[in-house]
Amino acid sequence: MSPESTKTYQAKVFVTLKPSILDPQGRTVERALSHLGQQASSVRVGKLIELQLEGERGEVETRLQDMAVNVLSNPVMEDVRWELEEAPVQAVAGA
């Protein structure tokens, strides 16, 4: 892999319970909002996982999919989706 093709990417992985799975944490948040006079329904609580990955975009996308499906989520109970974008270039001090 040439240095020109190696880039840093910012990944966001969103993990949520499947609609068929009860979400007790979501129900607790829904009740708390109701007690505060805020009306909300069908509240679901999930996870956001942020990662920085380096490499060529195609290889990074493959690694990210593998991590998201096989490590960061439980495909039996959870849905997972991700976003990937090139990380901004950091300025070098004194340059």
Short mmCIF file of C-alpha atoms in Angstrom, two decimals:
data_model
loop_
_atom_site.label_atom_id
_atom_site.label_comp_id
_atom_site.label_asym_id
_atom_site.label_seq_id
_atom_site.Cartn_x
_atom_site.Cartn_y
_atom_site.Cartn_z
CA MET A 1 0.00 0.00 0.00
CA SER A 2 1.52 3.34 -1.00
CA PRO A 3 1.60 6.24 1.49
CA GLU A 4 -0.61 8.26 -0.89
CA SER A 5 -3.47 5.73 -0.60
CA THR A 6 -3.23 5.45 3.20
CA LYS A 7 -5.72 7.83 4.75
CA THR A 8 -7.36 8.22 8.11
CA TYR A 9 -11.12 7.74 8.32
CA GLN A 10 -13.63 8.59 11.01
CA ALA A 11 -16.21 5.84 11.48
CA LYS A 12 -19.45 5.98 13.42
CA VAL A 13 -21.21 2.72 14.23
CA PHE A 14 -24.84 2.86 15.38
CA VAL A 15 -26.18 -0.18 17.24
CA THR A 16 -29.87 -0.48 18.15
CA LEU A 17 -32.09 -3.28 19.36
CA LYS A 18 -34.21 -4.89 16.65
CA PRO A 19 -37.83 -3.71 16.71
CA SER A 20 -38.98 -7.15 17.90
CA ILE A 21 -36.74 -6.95 21.02
CA LEU A 22 -38.13 -5.25 24.13
CA ASP A 23 -36.12 -2.17 25.18
CA PRO A 24 -36.46 -1.71 28.97
CA GLN A 25 -34.03 1.22 28.95
CA GLY A 26 -36.11 2.95 26.28
CA ARG A 27 -39.27 2.39 28.34
CA THR A 28 -37.55 3.90 31.41
CA VAL A 29 -36.55 6.98 29.41
CA GLU A 30 -40.07 7.25 28.01
CA ARG A 31 -41.58 7.15 31.54
CA ALA A 32 -39.04 9.69 32.85
CA LEU A 33 -39.88 12.07 30.01
CA SER A 34 -43.59 11.66 30.77
CA HIS A 35 -42.98 12.53 34.43
CA LEU A 36 -41.24 15.70 33.26
CA GLY A 37 -44.25 16.66 31.16
CA GLN A 38 -42.60 15.73 27.86
CA GLN A 39 -44.54 13.42 25.59
CA ALA A 40 -42.57 10.90 23.57
CA SER A 41 -43.43 7.42 22.39
CA SER A 42 -41.60 4.39 21.04
CA VAL A 43 -38.35 5.50 22.70
CA ARG A 44 -35.44 3.20 21.82
CA VAL A 45 -31.95 3.50 23.31
CA GLY A 46 -28.88 2.46 21.34
CA LYS A 47 -25.11 2.83 21.20
CA LEU A 48 -22.82 5.07 19.17
CA ILE A 49 -19.26 3.84 18.73
CA GLU A 50 -16.71 6.16 17.10
CA LEU A 51 -13.48 4.81 15.59
CA GLN A 52 -10.54 6.12 13.61
CA LEU A 53 -9.22 3.71 11.02
CA GLU A 54 -6.30 4.00 8.63
CA GLY A 55 -5.79 2.46 5.22
CA GLU A 56 -7.15 2.42 1.68
CA ARG A 57 -10.89 3.15 1.66
CA GLY A 58 -12.04 -0.23 0.29
CA GLU A 59 -9.96 -2.14 2.84
CA VAL A 60 -11.15 0.15 5.66
CA GLU A 61 -14.80 -0.38 4.65
CA THR A 62 -14.31 -4.16 4.69
CA ARG A 63 -12.67 -4.05 8.14
CA LEU A 64 -15.36 -1.74 9.48
CA GLN A 65 -18.16 -4.02 8.28
CA ASP A 66 -16.45 -7.03 9.88
CA MET A 67 -15.98 -5.19 13.20
CA ALA A 68 -19.52 -3.80 13.22
CA VAL A 69 -21.24 -7.11 12.46
CA ASN A 70 -18.97 -9.55 14.35
CA VAL A 71 -17.67 -7.57 17.33
CA LEU A 72 -19.58 -4.35 18.02
CA SER A 73 -23.10 -5.77 17.70
CA ASN A 74 -25.08 -8.92 18.32
CA PRO A 75 -26.79 -9.69 14.98
CA VAL A 76 -29.40 -11.88 16.71
CA MET A 77 -30.77 -8.98 18.79
CA GLU A 78 -29.35 -5.80 17.27
CA ASP A 79 -29.36 -3.85 14.04
CA VAL A 80 -26.17 -2.09 13.05
CA ARG A 81 -25.31 0.61 10.54
CA TRP A 82 -22.24 2.75 10.04
CA GLU A 83 -20.96 5.91 8.45
CA LEU A 84 -17.43 6.40 7.17
CA GLU A 85 -15.82 9.65 6.14
CA GLU A 86 -12.30 10.84 5.58
CA ALA A 87 -10.90 12.44 8.72
CA PRO A 88 -9.79 16.08 8.41
CA VAL A 89 -6.06 16.56 7.93
CA GLN A 90 -4.40 17.72 11.14
CA ALA A 91 -2.10 20.76 10.85
CA VAL A 92 1.46 20.08 12.00
CA ALA A 93 2.70 22.53 14.64
CA GLY A 94 5.66 24.63 13.49
CA ALA A 95 5.16 23.75 9.85
#
